[in-house]
Amino acid sequence: MDIDLADLDFWRKPLKERQEAFTRLRQLEHPVFFPEKKVPLLRSGTGFYALVRHADVVEASRNAKIFSSEPAVTNPEPPGWVKHVFGESMVNMDDPRHARLRRIVSRAFSPKMLQNLQADIEKACRRIVDDVIAAGPRDFVSQVAARLPIHVICDMMGIPEEYRAKVHEHVDASTAYSGVRPSVLQSARLAGKNVVALLALQRMVIQLGHQRVADPGTDLVSALVTANPDGEKLTDKELGSFFALLLVAGNETARNTMAHGIKLLTDHPDQRELLMSDFDGHINGAIEEMVRHVSPIIQFRRTVTDDYSLRGLRLRKGDRVVLFYGSANRDEDVFPDPDAFDITRDTKPHVGFGGPGPHFCLGANLARQEMRTMFRELLTRLPGVRSVGEPELLVSNFDNSVRSQSFTF
C-alpha cells in the first residue's frame, strides 16, 4: 500500500488525504502492520499493527490484561532513562499500580470538586472574553483555547499566579515534542527543550508539595500529598508525573477541541444556528460531536502480553498495536456519514476521550465543563465570533493540536 502511518510525511498530508487513507484501511480484512524506522533519541520497536476500526479500538481498550500500557503508550517509545528521571506516568502503567494512582488522584475529578470549580471557570471565561474584547481578535488559540484549561489546572493545583506564564511556556515546549519525528538536529533540540520543561514543572510542583505537607491548604496538591482514608498519598515523583500528565493531557483535550470547534461552528452555520436556538438543549451534544470529529489525541499504543486473535489476526506476545482514535471515530459502521458535523448525532460510542476501560480519560467531565462554559460565554457575548481562514496545525502523529487560528467577531 502507499500508506505509511509510521512515516511523519504521512502526517504532513492534508487532513482529507489522511482521512481517505484511514477509510481504505478500515475496509481491509485485517489490521495492517507498519514497520518503524529507527528514530533518533527514542527506542524504536520493529513496528506496530494499526487498529483503525471502532470495534478493534474498543476491544483493545477494554482488555487491558492483553493490551498493556506498559512500558509506554506513546509511539515510538521514549528511552528507558525518562522514567528514572521523571518517574512513571499513570498512563504508562497497568493495574494494580495504575489503579492505586487513579484511586488517589480521582478525588480531583469528583462531582463535588467539579461543582466547586464551576464559579471559578465562569470567572475565568468572563476574563478571557473581556481580554479578547479589549485587545481585539488575533489568534483564537493563544487568546482563548490555550488559556482556559491551564488556568483551571493551575487553580486546582494551587499554583501561584507568578508561575503561570512559565507553566504555559513549558507546556508548549512539551506539546511541540509529542509524537513528532523530525530530523536528528531538530529531534535533539526539541528533546532538550522538553526535558528542561518537564524538569521545571516537576521541580515547581514538588516544592509546592513540600510546602503543603507543612501547611496544608484547600488545593489539590494538599489533598494529594496528604493521605486519603486508605492511607495512600503521592510521592514526590508521582506528584511531578501527575502534574505533567494533567497539564499535557488535561490541557490538550479541551484546548484542541475548542480550537477546532470554533472552525466547525464557522464552517457549519446551520449547526451553529441550531445550537443557539436552544443552547442548553444542544450544547452537550455539540461538545460530544466536536470531540468525536476532532479526536484531540490521535493515538495511543499498547503492547500485547500474550498470544491473541483479533478479527482473525494472530497477535503474538510482545507485538505492538496502535489505537487510532480519529479513525475509530469515523468508522462508518458506527457513525453514519461520519465526516458530517451533526450536533444531534448519537455520539455515545465515540472514543475521543479514549476507549472504554481502565484508562478512559479521568478528566473528561472537567474538559466538558470547561468547553461548555467557554462556548456559552463566547457565543452569547460575541455572537459574531467566527474563525478566519485555515488553522495552522502541529505536524504530529499524536496530538491533533492547532498552533494558531485567526478569528474575528
Coordinates of C-alpha atoms in Angstrom, one line a residue, residues 33-351:
F33 CA 1.5 -3.9 10.1
F34 CA 3.7 -0.9 9.7
P35 CA 7.4 -1.3 10.2
E36 CA 9.2 1.6 12.0
K37 CA 12.4 3.3 11.1
K38 CA 15.0 3.9 13.9
V39 CA 14.2 7.3 15.5
P40 CA 17.0 9.4 17.0
L41 CA 16.9 9.6 20.8
L42 CA 14.0 7.2 21.0
R43 CA 13.6 3.5 21.4
S44 CA 12.0 2.2 18.2
G45 CA 10.3 -1.2 18.1
T46 CA 10.1 -3.3 15.0
G47 CA 6.7 -1.7 14.1
F48 CA 3.1 -1.9 15.0
Y49 CA -0.4 -3.1 13.9
A50 CA -2.8 -0.2 13.2
L51 CA -6.2 -0.7 14.9
V52 CA -8.4 1.6 12.9
R53 CA -11.9 0.2 13.3
H54 CA -14.1 1.3 16.2
A55 CA -14.7 -2.3 17.3
D56 CA -10.9 -3.1 17.4
V57 CA -10.1 0.0 19.4
V58 CA -12.9 -0.7 21.9
E59 CA -11.8 -4.4 22.3
A60 CA -8.2 -3.5 22.9
S61 CA -9.2 -0.7 25.4
R62 CA -11.4 -3.0 27.4
N63 CA -8.9 -5.8 27.6
A64 CA -6.1 -4.2 29.5
K65 CA -4.6 -7.5 30.6
I66 CA -3.8 -8.5 27.0
F67 CA -3.2 -4.9 25.6
S68 CA -0.8 -3.5 28.1
S69 CA 0.0 0.2 28.6
E70 CA 3.5 -0.8 29.8
P71 CA 6.2 0.2 29.1
A72 CA 4.7 3.2 27.3
V73 CA 1.7 4.4 25.4
T74 CA 3.4 6.9 23.2
N75 CA 4.7 5.7 19.8
P76 CA 7.6 5.5 19.4
E77 CA 8.6 4.6 23.0
P78 CA 10.7 7.0 24.9
P79 CA 14.1 5.9 26.1
G80 CA 14.3 4.0 29.4
W81 CA 16.1 6.8 31.3
V82 CA 13.0 9.0 31.1
K83 CA 11.0 7.2 33.8
H84 CA 14.1 7.1 36.1
V85 CA 14.4 10.9 35.8
F86 CA 10.8 12.0 35.8
G87 CA 9.0 9.0 37.3
E88 CA 6.4 6.9 35.6
S89 CA 3.3 8.5 34.3
M90 CA -0.1 6.9 35.2
V91 CA -0.9 6.4 31.6
N92 CA 2.1 4.1 31.2
M93 CA 1.0 1.7 34.0
D94 CA -1.2 -1.3 34.3
D95 CA -3.2 -2.4 37.4
P96 CA -2.6 -2.7 40.3
R97 CA -0.1 0.2 40.1
H98 CA -2.4 2.2 37.8
A99 CA -5.4 1.5 39.9
R100 CA -3.6 2.8 43.0
L101 CA -2.6 6.1 41.4
R102 CA -6.0 6.6 39.8
R103 CA -7.7 6.0 43.1
I104 CA -5.6 8.7 44.8
V105 CA -6.0 11.4 42.1
S106 CA -9.6 10.6 41.3
R107 CA -10.6 12.9 44.2
A108 CA -9.7 15.8 41.9
F109 CA -12.5 14.9 39.5
S110 CA -15.3 14.0 41.8
P111 CA -18.7 15.6 41.1
K112 CA -18.4 17.7 44.2
M113 CA -14.9 19.0 43.2
L114 CA -16.2 19.8 39.7
Q115 CA -19.2 21.6 41.1
N116 CA -17.0 23.7 43.3
L117 CA -14.9 24.7 40.3
Q118 CA -17.8 26.0 38.3
A119 CA -17.8 29.5 39.7
D120 CA -14.0 29.8 39.0
I121 CA -14.4 28.5 35.5
E122 CA -17.1 31.0 34.8
K123 CA -15.0 33.8 36.2
A124 CA -12.0 32.8 34.0
C125 CA -14.2 32.6 30.9
R126 CA -15.5 36.1 31.5
R127 CA -12.0 37.5 32.0
I128 CA -10.8 35.8 28.8
V129 CA -13.6 37.3 26.7
D130 CA -13.1 40.7 28.4
D131 CA -9.4 40.5 27.3
V132 CA -10.4 39.5 23.7
I133 CA -12.7 42.5 23.5
A134 CA -10.1 44.8 24.9
A135 CA -7.2 43.6 22.7
G136 CA -9.2 42.6 19.6
P137 CA -9.2 39.2 17.9
R138 CA -5.9 37.8 16.6
D139 CA -5.3 34.2 17.4
F140 CA -8.0 32.1 18.9
V141 CA -5.6 29.5 20.3
S142 CA -3.4 31.9 22.4
Q143 CA -6.2 34.3 23.3
V144 CA -8.9 31.7 24.2
A145 CA -8.3 28.0 23.8
A146 CA -4.9 27.7 25.4
R147 CA -5.7 30.0 28.3
L148 CA -8.7 28.4 30.0
P149 CA -7.5 24.8 30.6
I150 CA -4.2 25.8 32.1
H151 CA -5.8 28.4 34.2
V152 CA -8.2 25.8 35.6
I153 CA -5.5 23.3 36.3
C154 CA -3.3 25.8 38.0
D155 CA -6.2 26.9 40.2
M156 CA -6.9 23.3 41.1
M157 CA -3.3 22.6 42.0
G158 CA -2.8 25.9 43.8
I159 CA 0.0 27.1 41.5
P160 CA 0.8 30.7 42.4
E161 CA -0.1 33.3 39.8
E162 CA 3.6 34.4 39.3
Y163 CA 4.5 30.9 38.0
R164 CA 1.7 30.6 35.4
A165 CA 3.4 32.3 32.4
K166 CA 6.2 29.8 32.8
V167 CA 3.7 26.9 33.0
H168 CA 2.3 28.0 29.7
E169 CA 5.8 28.1 28.2
H170 CA 6.8 24.7 29.5
V171 CA 3.5 23.1 28.3
D172 CA 4.1 24.5 24.8
A173 CA 7.6 23.0 24.7
S174 CA 6.3 19.6 25.7
T175 CA 3.5 19.7 23.1
A176 CA 5.9 20.6 20.3
Y177 CA 7.9 17.4 21.1
S178 CA 4.9 15.0 21.4
G179 CA 4.7 12.4 18.7
V180 CA 6.9 14.2 16.2
R181 CA 9.7 12.5 14.2
P182 CA 11.9 15.4 12.9
S183 CA 15.5 15.3 11.8
V184 CA 18.3 14.3 14.2
L185 CA 19.1 18.0 14.8
Q186 CA 15.5 19.1 15.3
S187 CA 14.8 16.0 17.5
A188 CA 17.8 16.8 19.7
R189 CA 16.7 20.4 20.1
L190 CA 13.1 19.6 20.8
A191 CA 14.1 16.8 23.2
G192 CA 16.3 19.2 25.1
K193 CA 13.6 21.8 25.5
N194 CA 11.1 19.1 26.5
V195 CA 13.4 17.7 29.3
V196 CA 14.1 21.2 30.6
A197 CA 10.3 22.0 30.6
L198 CA 9.4 18.8 32.4
L199 CA 12.1 19.2 35.0
A200 CA 11.0 22.7 35.7
L201 CA 7.3 21.7 36.0
Q202 CA 8.2 18.8 38.3
R203 CA 10.5 20.9 40.5
M204 CA 7.8 23.6 40.8
V205 CA 5.0 21.2 42.0
I206 CA 7.3 19.2 44.2
Q207 CA 8.5 22.3 46.1
L208 CA 4.8 23.3 46.4
G209 CA 4.0 19.8 47.7
H210 CA 6.7 20.1 50.4
Q211 CA 5.1 23.5 51.5
R212 CA 1.6 21.9 51.6
V213 CA 2.8 19.0 53.8
A214 CA 3.9 21.5 56.4
D215 CA 1.0 23.9 55.8
P216 CA -1.9 22.2 54.0
G217 CA -4.5 24.2 52.1
T218 CA -7.7 23.5 50.2
D219 CA -6.0 23.0 46.8
L220 CA -5.4 19.7 45.1
V221 CA -1.7 19.5 45.9
S222 CA -2.6 19.5 49.6
A223 CA -5.0 16.6 49.0
L224 CA -2.5 14.6 47.0
V225 CA 0.4 14.8 49.4
T226 CA -1.7 14.0 52.5
A227 CA -3.1 10.5 53.0
N228 CA -6.6 9.6 51.8
P229 CA -8.8 7.4 54.0
D230 CA -6.8 4.3 52.9
G231 CA -3.5 5.9 54.0
E232 CA -2.4 6.5 50.3
K233 CA -0.7 9.6 49.1
L234 CA 1.6 10.6 46.2
T235 CA 5.4 10.5 46.4
D236 CA 7.4 13.5 45.1
K237 CA 8.0 11.8 41.7
E238 CA 4.4 10.6 41.5
L239 CA 3.2 14.2 42.2
G240 CA 5.5 15.6 39.5
S241 CA 4.4 13.0 36.9
F242 CA 0.7 13.6 37.6
F243 CA 1.2 17.4 37.2
A244 CA 2.9 16.9 33.9
L245 CA 0.2 14.5 32.7
L246 CA -2.6 16.8 33.9
L247 CA -1.0 19.8 32.1
V248 CA -0.4 18.0 28.8
A249 CA -3.4 15.6 28.6
G250 CA -5.8 17.8 30.6
N251 CA -4.8 20.9 28.6
E252 CA -4.7 19.4 25.1
T253 CA -8.1 17.7 25.1
A254 CA -10.0 20.9 25.9
R255 CA -7.6 23.2 24.0
N256 CA -7.6 21.2 20.8
T257 CA -11.4 20.7 20.8
M258 CA -12.1 24.4 21.4
A259 CA -9.7 25.4 18.7
H260 CA -11.1 23.0 16.1
G261 CA -14.6 23.7 17.4
I262 CA -14.7 27.4 16.5
K263 CA -13.9 26.4 12.9
L264 CA -16.5 23.7 12.9
L265 CA -19.2 26.2 14.0
T266 CA -18.0 28.6 11.4
D267 CA -18.0 26.1 8.6
H268 CA -21.4 24.7 9.6
P269 CA -23.6 27.8 10.2
D270 CA -26.8 25.6 10.2
Q271 CA -25.4 23.6 13.2
R272 CA -24.4 26.9 14.9
E273 CA -27.9 28.3 14.4
L274 CA -29.4 25.1 15.8
L275 CA -27.1 25.3 18.8
M276 CA -28.0 28.9 19.6
S277 CA -31.8 28.2 19.1
D278 CA -31.6 26.1 22.3
F279 CA -28.1 26.3 23.8
D280 CA -28.9 24.3 27.0
G281 CA -30.6 21.6 24.9
H282 CA -27.9 21.2 22.4
I283 CA -24.5 22.2 23.9
N284 CA -23.8 18.7 25.4
G285 CA -24.4 17.0 22.1
A286 CA -22.4 19.7 20.3
I287 CA -19.4 19.1 22.6
E288 CA -19.5 15.4 22.1
E289 CA -19.7 15.8 18.4
M290 CA -16.8 18.2 18.4
V291 CA -14.7 15.7 20.4
R292 CA -15.7 12.9 18.0
H293 CA -15.0 15.0 15.0
V294 CA -11.7 16.3 16.3
S295 CA -10.3 13.3 18.2
P296 CA -7.9 15.6 20.1
I297 CA -5.4 12.8 20.9
I298 CA -4.7 10.8 17.7
Q299 CA -3.4 7.6 19.0
F300 CA -2.1 5.5 21.9
R301 CA 0.0 2.4 21.8
R302 CA -0.4 -1.0 23.6
T303 CA 1.9 -4.0 24.0
V304 CA 0.4 -7.5 23.6
T305 CA 1.1 -9.6 26.7
D306 CA 0.0 -13.0 25.3
D307 CA -0.9 -14.6 22.0
Y308 CA -4.3 -13.2 21.0
S309 CA -6.7 -13.4 18.0
L310 CA -8.1 -10.0 16.9
R311 CA -10.5 -10.1 14.0
G312 CA -8.7 -13.2 12.6
L313 CA -5.3 -11.7 13.0
R314 CA -3.0 -13.7 15.2
L315 CA -1.1 -11.4 17.5
R316 CA 2.0 -12.6 19.3
K317 CA 3.3 -11.8 22.8
G318 CA 5.4 -8.6 22.5
D319 CA 3.6 -7.3 19.4
R320 CA 2.7 -3.6 19.4
V321 CA -0.6 -2.3 18.4
V322 CA -1.6 1.4 18.0
L323 CA -5.2 2.6 18.7
F324 CA -6.1 5.3 16.2
Y325 CA -8.9 7.1 17.8
G326 CA -9.6 9.5 15.0
S327 CA -10.2 6.6 12.6
A328 CA -12.4 4.8 15.0
N329 CA -14.5 7.9 15.4
R330 CA -15.1 7.9 11.7
D331 CA -16.0 4.3 11.4
E332 CA -19.0 4.1 9.0
D333 CA -20.3 1.0 10.8
V334 CA -20.9 3.1 14.0
F335 CA -21.3 6.7 12.7
P336 CA -23.4 7.1 9.5
D337 CA -22.0 9.9 7.3
P338 CA -19.0 10.2 9.7
D339 CA -17.4 13.2 8.1
A340 CA -20.6 15.3 8.6
F341 CA -20.7 17.6 11.7
D342 CA -24.1 16.9 13.3
I343 CA -24.7 18.1 16.9
T344 CA -27.8 15.9 17.1
R345 CA -25.9 12.7 16.4
D346 CA -25.8 9.9 18.9
T347 CA -22.1 10.1 19.9
K348 CA -22.2 7.9 23.0
P349 CA -19.8 5.3 21.5
H350 CA -17.1 7.8 20.4
V351 CA -13.6 7.3 21.7

